PDB file of C-alpha atoms in Angstrom:
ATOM      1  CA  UNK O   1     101.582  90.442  48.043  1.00  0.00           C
ATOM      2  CA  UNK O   2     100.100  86.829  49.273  1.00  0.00           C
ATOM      3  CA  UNK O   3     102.983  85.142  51.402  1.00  0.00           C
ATOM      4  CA  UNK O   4     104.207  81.659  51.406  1.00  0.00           C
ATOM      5  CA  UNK O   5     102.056  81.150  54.829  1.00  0.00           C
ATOM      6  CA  UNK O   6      98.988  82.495  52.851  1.00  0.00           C
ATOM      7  CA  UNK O   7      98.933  80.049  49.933  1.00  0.00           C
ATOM      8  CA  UNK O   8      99.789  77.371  52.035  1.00  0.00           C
ATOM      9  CA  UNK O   9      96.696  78.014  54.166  1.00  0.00           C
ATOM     10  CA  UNK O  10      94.126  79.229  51.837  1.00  0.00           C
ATOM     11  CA  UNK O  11      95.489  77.827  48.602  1.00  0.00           C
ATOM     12  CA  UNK O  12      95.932  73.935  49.663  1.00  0.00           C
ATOM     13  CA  UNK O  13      94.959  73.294  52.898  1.00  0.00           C
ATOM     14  CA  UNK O  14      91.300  73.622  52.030  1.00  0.00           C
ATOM     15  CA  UNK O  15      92.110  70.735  49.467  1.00  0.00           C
ATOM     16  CA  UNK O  16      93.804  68.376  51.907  1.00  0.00           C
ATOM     17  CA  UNK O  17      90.615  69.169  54.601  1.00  0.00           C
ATOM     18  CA  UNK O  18      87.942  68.379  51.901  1.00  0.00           C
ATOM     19  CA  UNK O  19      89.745  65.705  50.934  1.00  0.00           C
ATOM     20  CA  UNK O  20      90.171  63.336  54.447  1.00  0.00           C
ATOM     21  CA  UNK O  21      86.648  65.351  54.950  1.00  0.00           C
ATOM     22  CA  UNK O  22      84.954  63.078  51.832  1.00  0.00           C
ATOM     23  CA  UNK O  23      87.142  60.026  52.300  1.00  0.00           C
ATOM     24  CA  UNK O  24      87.686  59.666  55.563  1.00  0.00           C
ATOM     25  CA  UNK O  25      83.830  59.479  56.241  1.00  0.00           C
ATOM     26  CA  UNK O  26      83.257  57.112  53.475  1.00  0.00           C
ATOM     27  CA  UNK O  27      85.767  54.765  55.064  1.00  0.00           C
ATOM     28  CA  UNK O  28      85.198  55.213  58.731  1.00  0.00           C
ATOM     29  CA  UNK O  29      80.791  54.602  57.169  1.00  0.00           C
ATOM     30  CA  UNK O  30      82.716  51.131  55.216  1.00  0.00           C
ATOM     31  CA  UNK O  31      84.900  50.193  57.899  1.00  0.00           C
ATOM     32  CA  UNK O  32      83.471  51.067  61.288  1.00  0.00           C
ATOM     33  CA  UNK O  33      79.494  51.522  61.487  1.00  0.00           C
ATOM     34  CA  UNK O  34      79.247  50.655  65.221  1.00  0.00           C
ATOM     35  CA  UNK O  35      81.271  54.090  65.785  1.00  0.00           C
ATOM     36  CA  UNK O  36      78.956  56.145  63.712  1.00  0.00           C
ATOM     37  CA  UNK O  37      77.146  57.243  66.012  1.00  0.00           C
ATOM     38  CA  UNK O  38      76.304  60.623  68.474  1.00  0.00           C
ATOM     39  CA  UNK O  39      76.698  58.338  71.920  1.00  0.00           C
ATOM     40  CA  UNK O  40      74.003  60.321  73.419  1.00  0.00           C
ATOM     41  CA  UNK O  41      74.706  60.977  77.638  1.00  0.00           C
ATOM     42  CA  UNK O  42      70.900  61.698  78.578  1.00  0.00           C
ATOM     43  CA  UNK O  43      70.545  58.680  80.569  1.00  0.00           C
ATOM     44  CA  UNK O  44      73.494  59.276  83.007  1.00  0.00           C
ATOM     45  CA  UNK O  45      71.897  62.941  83.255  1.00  0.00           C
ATOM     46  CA  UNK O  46      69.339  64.958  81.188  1.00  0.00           C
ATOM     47  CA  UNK O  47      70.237  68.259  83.201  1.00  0.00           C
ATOM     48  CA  UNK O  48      71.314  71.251  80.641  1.00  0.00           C
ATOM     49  CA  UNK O  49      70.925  68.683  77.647  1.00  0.00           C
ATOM     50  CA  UNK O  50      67.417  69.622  76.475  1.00  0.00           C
ATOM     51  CA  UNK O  51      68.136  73.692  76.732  1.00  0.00           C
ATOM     52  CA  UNK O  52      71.778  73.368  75.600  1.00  0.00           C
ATOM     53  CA  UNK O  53      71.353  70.217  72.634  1.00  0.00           C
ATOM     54  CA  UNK O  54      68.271  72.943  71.212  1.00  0.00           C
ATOM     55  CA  UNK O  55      70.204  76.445  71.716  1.00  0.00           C
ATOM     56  CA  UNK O  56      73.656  74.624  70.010  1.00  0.00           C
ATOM     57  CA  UNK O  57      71.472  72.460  67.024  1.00  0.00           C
ATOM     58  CA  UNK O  58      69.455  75.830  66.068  1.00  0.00           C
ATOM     59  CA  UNK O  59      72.412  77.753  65.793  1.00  0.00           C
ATOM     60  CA  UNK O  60      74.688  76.237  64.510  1.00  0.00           C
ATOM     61  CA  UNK O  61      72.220  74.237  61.390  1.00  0.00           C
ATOM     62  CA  UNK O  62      71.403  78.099  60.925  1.00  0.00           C
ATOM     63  CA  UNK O  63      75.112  79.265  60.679  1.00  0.00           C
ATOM     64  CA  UNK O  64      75.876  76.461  58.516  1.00  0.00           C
ATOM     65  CA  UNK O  65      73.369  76.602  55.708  1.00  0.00           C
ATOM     66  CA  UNK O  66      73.806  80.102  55.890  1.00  0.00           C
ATOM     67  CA  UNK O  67      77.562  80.067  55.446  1.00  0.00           C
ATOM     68  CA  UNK O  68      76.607  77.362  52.470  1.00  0.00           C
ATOM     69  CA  UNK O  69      74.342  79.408  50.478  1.00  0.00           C
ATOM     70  CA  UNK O  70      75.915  83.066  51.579  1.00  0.00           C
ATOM     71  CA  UNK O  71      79.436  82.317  50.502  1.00  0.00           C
ATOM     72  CA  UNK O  72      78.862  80.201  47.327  1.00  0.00           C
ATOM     73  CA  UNK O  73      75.975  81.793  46.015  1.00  0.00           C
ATOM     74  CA  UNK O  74      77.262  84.529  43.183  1.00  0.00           C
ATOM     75  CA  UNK O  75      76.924  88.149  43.833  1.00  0.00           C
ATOM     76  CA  UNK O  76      75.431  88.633  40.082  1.00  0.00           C
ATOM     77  CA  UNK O  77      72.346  85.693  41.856  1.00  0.00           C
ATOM     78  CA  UNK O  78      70.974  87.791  44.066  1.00  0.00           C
ATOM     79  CA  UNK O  79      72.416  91.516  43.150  1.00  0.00           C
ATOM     80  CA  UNK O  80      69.652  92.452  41.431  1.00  0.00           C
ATOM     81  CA  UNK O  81      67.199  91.918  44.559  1.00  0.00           C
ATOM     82  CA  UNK O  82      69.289  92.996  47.440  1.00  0.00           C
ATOM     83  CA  UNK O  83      72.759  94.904  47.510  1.00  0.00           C
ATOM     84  CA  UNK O  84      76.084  93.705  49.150  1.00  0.00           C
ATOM     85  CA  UNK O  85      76.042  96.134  51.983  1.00  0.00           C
ATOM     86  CA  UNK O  86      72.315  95.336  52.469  1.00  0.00           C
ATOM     87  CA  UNK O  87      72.881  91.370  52.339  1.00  0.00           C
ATOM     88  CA  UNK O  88      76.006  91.939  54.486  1.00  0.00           C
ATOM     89  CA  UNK O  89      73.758  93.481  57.202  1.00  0.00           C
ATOM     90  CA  UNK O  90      71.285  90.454  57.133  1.00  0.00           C
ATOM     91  CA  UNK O  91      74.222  88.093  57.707  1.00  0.00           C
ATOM     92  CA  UNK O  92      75.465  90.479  60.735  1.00  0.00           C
ATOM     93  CA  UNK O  93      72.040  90.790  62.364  1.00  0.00           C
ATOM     94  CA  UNK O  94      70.790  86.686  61.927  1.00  0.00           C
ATOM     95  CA  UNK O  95      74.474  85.014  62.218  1.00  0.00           C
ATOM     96  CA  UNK O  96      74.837  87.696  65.236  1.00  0.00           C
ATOM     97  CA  UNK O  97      71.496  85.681  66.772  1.00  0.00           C
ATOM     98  CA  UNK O  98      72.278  82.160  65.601  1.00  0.00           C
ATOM     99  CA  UNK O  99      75.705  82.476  66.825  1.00  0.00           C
ATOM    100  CA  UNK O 100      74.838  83.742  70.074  1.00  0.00           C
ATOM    101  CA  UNK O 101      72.283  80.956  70.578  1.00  0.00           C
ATOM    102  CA  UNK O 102      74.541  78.179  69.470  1.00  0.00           C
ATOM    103  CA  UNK O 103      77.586  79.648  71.903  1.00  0.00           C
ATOM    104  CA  UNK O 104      74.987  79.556  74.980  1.00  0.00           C
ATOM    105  CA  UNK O 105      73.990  75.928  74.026  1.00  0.00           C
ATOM    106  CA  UNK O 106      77.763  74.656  73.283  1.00  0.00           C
ATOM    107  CA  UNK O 107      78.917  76.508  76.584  1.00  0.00           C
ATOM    108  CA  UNK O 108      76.009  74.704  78.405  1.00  0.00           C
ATOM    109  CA  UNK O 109      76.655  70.774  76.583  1.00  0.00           C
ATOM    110  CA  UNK O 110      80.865  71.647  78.062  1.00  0.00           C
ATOM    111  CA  UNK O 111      79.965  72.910  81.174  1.00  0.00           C
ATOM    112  CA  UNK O 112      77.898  69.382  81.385  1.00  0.00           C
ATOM    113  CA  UNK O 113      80.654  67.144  79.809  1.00  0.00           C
ATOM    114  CA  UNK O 114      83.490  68.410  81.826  1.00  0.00           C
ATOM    115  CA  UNK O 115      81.968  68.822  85.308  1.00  0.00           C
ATOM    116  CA  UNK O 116      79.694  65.511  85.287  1.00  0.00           C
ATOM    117  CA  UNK O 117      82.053  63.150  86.749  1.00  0.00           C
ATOM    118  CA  UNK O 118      80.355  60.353  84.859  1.00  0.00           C
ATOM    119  CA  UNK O 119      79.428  62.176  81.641  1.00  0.00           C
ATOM    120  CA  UNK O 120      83.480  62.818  81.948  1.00  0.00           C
ATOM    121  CA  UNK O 121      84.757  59.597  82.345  1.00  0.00           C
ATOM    122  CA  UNK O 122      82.773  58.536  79.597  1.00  0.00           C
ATOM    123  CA  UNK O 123      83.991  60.948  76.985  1.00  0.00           C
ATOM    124  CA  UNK O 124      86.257  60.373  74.813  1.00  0.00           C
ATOM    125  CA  UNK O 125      88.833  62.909  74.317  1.00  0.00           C
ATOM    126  CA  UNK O 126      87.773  63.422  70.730  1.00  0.00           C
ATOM    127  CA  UNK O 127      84.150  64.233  72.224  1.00  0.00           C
ATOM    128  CA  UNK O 128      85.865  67.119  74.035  1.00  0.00           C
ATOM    129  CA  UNK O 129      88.617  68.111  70.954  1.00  0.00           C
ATOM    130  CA  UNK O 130      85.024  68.711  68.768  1.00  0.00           C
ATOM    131  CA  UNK O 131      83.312  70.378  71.396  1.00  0.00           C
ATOM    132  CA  UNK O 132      85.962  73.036  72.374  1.00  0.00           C
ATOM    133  CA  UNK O 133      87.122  73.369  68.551  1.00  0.00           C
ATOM    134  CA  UNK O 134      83.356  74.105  68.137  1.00  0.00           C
ATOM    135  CA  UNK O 135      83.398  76.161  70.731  1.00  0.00           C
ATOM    136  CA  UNK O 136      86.029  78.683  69.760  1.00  0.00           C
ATOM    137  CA  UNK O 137      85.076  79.028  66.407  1.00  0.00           C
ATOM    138  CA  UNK O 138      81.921  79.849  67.102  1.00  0.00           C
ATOM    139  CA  UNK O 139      83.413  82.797  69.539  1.00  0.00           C
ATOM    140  CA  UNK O 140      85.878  84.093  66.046  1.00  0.00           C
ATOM    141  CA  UNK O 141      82.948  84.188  64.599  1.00  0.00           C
ATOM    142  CA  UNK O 142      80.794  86.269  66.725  1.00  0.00           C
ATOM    143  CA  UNK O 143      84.221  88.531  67.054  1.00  0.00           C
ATOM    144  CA  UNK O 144      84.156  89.008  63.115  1.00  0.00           C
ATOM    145  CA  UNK O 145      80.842  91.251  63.199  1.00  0.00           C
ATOM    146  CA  UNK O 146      82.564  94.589  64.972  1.00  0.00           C
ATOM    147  CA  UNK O 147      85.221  93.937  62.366  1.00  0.00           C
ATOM    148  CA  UNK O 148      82.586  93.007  59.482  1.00  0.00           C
ATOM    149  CA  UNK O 149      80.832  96.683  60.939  1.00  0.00           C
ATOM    150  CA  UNK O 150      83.632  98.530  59.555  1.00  0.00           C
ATOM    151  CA  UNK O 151      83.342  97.303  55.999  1.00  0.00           C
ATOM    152  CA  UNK O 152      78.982  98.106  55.806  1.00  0.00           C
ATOM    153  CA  UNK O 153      79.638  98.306  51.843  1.00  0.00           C
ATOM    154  CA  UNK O 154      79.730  93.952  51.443  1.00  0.00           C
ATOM    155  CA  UNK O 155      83.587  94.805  50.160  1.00  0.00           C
ATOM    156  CA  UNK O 156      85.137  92.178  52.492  1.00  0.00           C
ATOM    157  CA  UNK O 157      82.165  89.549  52.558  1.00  0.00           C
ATOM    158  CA  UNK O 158      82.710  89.711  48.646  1.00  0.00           C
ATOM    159  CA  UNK O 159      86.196  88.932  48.916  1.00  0.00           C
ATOM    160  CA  UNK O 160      85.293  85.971  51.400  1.00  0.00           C
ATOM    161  CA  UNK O 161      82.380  84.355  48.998  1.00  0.00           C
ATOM    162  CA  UNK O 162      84.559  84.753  46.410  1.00  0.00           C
ATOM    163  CA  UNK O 163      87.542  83.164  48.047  1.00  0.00           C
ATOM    164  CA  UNK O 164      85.103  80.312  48.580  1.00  0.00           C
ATOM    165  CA  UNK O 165      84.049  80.136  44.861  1.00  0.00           C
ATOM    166  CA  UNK O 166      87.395  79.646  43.566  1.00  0.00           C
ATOM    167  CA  UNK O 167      88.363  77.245  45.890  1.00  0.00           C
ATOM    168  CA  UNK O 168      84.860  74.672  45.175  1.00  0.00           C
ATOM    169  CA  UNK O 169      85.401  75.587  41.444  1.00  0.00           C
ATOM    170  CA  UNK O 170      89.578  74.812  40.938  1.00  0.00           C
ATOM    171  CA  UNK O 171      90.128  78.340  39.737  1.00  0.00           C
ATOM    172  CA  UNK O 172      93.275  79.748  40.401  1.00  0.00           C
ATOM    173  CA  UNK O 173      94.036  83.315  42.553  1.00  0.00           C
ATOM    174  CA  UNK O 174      91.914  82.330  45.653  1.00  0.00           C
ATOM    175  CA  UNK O 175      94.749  83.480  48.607  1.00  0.00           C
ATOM    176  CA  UNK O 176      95.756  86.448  47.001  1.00  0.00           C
ATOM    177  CA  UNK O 177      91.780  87.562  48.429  1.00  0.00           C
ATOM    178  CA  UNK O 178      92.587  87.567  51.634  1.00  0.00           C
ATOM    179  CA  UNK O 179      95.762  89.264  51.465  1.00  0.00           C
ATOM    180  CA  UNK O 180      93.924  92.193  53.430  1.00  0.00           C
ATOM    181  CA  UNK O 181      91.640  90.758  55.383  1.00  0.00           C
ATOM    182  CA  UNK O 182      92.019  90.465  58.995  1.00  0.00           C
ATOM    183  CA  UNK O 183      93.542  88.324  61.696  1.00  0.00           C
ATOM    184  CA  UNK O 184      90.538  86.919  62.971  1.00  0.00           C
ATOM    185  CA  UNK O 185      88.803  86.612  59.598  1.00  0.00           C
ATOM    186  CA  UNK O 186      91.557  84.302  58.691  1.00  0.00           C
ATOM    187  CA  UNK O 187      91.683  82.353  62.177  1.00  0.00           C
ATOM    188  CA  UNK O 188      87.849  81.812  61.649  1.00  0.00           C
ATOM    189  CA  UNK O 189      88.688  80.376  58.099  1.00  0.00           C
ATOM    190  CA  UNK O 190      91.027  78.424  59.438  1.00  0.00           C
ATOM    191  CA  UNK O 191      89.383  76.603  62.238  1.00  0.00           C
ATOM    192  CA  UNK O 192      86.329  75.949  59.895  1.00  0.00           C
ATOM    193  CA  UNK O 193      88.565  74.337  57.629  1.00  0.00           C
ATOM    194  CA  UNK O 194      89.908  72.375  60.243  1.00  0.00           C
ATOM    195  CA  UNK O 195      86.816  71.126  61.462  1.00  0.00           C
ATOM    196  CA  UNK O 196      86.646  69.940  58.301  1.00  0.00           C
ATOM    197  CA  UNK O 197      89.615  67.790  58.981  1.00  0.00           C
ATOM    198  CA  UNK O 198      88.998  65.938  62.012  1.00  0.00           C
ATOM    199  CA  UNK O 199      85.431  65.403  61.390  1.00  0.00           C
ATOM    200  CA  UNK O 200      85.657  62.110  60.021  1.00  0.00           C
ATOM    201  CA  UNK O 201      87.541  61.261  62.973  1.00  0.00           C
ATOM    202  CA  UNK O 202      84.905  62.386  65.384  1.00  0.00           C
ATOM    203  CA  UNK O 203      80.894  61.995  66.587  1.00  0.00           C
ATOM    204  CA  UNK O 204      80.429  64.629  64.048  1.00  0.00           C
ATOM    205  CA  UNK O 205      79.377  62.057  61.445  1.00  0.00           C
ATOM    206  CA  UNK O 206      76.231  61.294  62.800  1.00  0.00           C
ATOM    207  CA  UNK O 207      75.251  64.519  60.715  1.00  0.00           C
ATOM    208  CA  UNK O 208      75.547  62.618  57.478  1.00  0.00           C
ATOM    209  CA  UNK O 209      72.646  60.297  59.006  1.00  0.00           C
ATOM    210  CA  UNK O 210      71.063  63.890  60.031  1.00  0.00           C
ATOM    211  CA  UNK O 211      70.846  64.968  56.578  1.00  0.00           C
ATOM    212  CA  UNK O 212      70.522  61.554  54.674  1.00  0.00           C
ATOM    213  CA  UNK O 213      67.137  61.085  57.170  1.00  0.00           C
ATOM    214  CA  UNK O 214      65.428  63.750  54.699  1.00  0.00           C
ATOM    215  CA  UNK O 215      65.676  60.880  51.747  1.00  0.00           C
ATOM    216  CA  UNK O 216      63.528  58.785  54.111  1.00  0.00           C
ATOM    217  CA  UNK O 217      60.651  61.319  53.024  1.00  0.00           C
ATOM    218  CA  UNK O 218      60.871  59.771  49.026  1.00  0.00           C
ATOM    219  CA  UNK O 219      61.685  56.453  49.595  1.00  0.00           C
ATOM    220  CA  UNK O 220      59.786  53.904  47.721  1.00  0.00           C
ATOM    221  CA  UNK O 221      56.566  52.094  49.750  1.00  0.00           C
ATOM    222  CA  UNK O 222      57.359  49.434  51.652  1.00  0.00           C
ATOM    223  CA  UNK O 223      54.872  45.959  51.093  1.00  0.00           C
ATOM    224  CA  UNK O 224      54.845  44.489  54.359  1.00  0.00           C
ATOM    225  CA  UNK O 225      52.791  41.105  54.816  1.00  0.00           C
ATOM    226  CA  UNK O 226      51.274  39.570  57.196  1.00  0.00           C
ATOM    227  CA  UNK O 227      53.353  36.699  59.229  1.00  0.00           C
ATOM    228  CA  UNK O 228      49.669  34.740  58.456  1.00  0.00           C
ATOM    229  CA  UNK O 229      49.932  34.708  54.859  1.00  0.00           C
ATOM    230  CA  UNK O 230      53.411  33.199  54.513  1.00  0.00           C
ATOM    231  CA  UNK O 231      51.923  29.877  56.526  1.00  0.00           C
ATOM    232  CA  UNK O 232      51.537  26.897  54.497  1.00  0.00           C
ATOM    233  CA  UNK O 233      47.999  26.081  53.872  1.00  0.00           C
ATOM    234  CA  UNK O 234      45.779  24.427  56.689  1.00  0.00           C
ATOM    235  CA  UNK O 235      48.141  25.465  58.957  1.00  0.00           C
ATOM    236  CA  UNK O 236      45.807  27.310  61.215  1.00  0.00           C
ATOM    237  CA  UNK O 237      43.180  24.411  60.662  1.00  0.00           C
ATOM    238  CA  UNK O 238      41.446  23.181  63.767  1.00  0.00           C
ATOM    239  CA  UNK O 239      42.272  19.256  64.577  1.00  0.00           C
ATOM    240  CA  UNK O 240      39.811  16.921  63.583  1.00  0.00           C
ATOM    241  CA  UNK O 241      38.256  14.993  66.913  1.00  0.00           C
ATOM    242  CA  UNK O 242      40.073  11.761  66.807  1.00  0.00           C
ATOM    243  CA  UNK O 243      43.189  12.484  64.259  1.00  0.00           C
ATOM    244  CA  UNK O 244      46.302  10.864  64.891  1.00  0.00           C
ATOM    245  CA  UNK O 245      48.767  12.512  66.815  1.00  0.00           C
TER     246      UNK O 245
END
């Protein structure tokens, strides 16, 4: 039986994070451009950034569109080329390595942020909310694949896509899912919803720009002319000897 703390968690706050998710960052993109923005720290020190920015960016763009697809794709999509259990491994072995890489990176960009007296005093404490909220749930969800070991058959990552399916469709029933699934399964869920929440709020939005860069590739041709051709004519003629000044 789902309890009251259940629905509450898995029935509407995924609404209310989606929702300040979508409006939030179309206000703070209306309202307050200047902020949208990474604030990059390389020139008060490029040590660890290089290593830890690529390790964390690999990772976690890999863990992301694999959550994306994974969870919302529908089992009868791909059943007929690869099994649950046998999907369910893939997902262990890859999100095991993309996980891994984006927890050495993150741990590296913190170390950097909290130790650089300069780096720190520049930070704002949303910079560091993101970073250690990133942090963690990256570590829940490199705990979840001992736990995700012990169901090899896909039963539990069917339950979790399909939690996810209801929720992005409206349909009703989607708690009652995870009325078996475990502690840090739900503590995972939870923190990825809530990063969700306080991303608009946060330098996370510069991965809107990230992804709307890709529309730069199909943009229409740009006609540019040259500053000579918009010069009235004889402009550029050479003075006649004994013209008037």
């Amino acid at each position: 039986m789902t309890s009251w703390l259940d629905n509450l968690l898995f029935g509407y706050y995924p609404y209310i994070c989606l929702a300040v998710f979508f409006i939030g960052s179309l206000l703070r993109f209306d309202r307050d451009q200047y902020t949208w923005k990474s604030d990059s720290s390389q020139l008060l020190r490029r040590g660890q950034l290089r290593l830890g920015s690529n390790l964390f960016h690999i990772g976690v763009l890999f863990l992301f569109f694999g959550h994306f697809f994974g969870m919302l794709t529908p089992h009868f999509v791909y059943e007929h080329f690869i099994g649950a259990g046998a999907k369910q491994l893939v997902a262990m072995v890859t999100g095991g390595i993309a996980g891994t890489l984006g927890f050495i990176g993150l741990t590296l960009l913190l170390h950097r942020r909290l130790t650089e007296p300069r780096i720190r005093a520049t930070s704002k404490t949303s910079d560091i909310v993101i970073a250690v909220l990133l942090w963690v749930q990256l570590l829940l969800g490199l705990a979840t694949i001992p736990l995700s070991a012990q169901h090899l058959d896909g039963s539990m990552m069917l339950l979790l896509a399909e939690w996810a399916q209801r929720i992005v469709t409206f349909r009703a029933g989607a708690p009652e899912l995870l009325a078996d699934a475990g502690w840090v399964f739900k503590a995972h869920m939870f923190l990825g919803m809530t990063i969700f929440l306080v991303f608009p709020f946060t330098r996370l939005v510069h991965v809107w720009s990230g992804f709307a860069s890709v529309l730069y590739v199909f943009r229409p041709y740009q006609v540019v002319r040259a500053r000579r051709l918009n010069l009235p004519a004889g402009h550029n003629q050479p003075r006649q000897p004994g013209a008037g000044v």
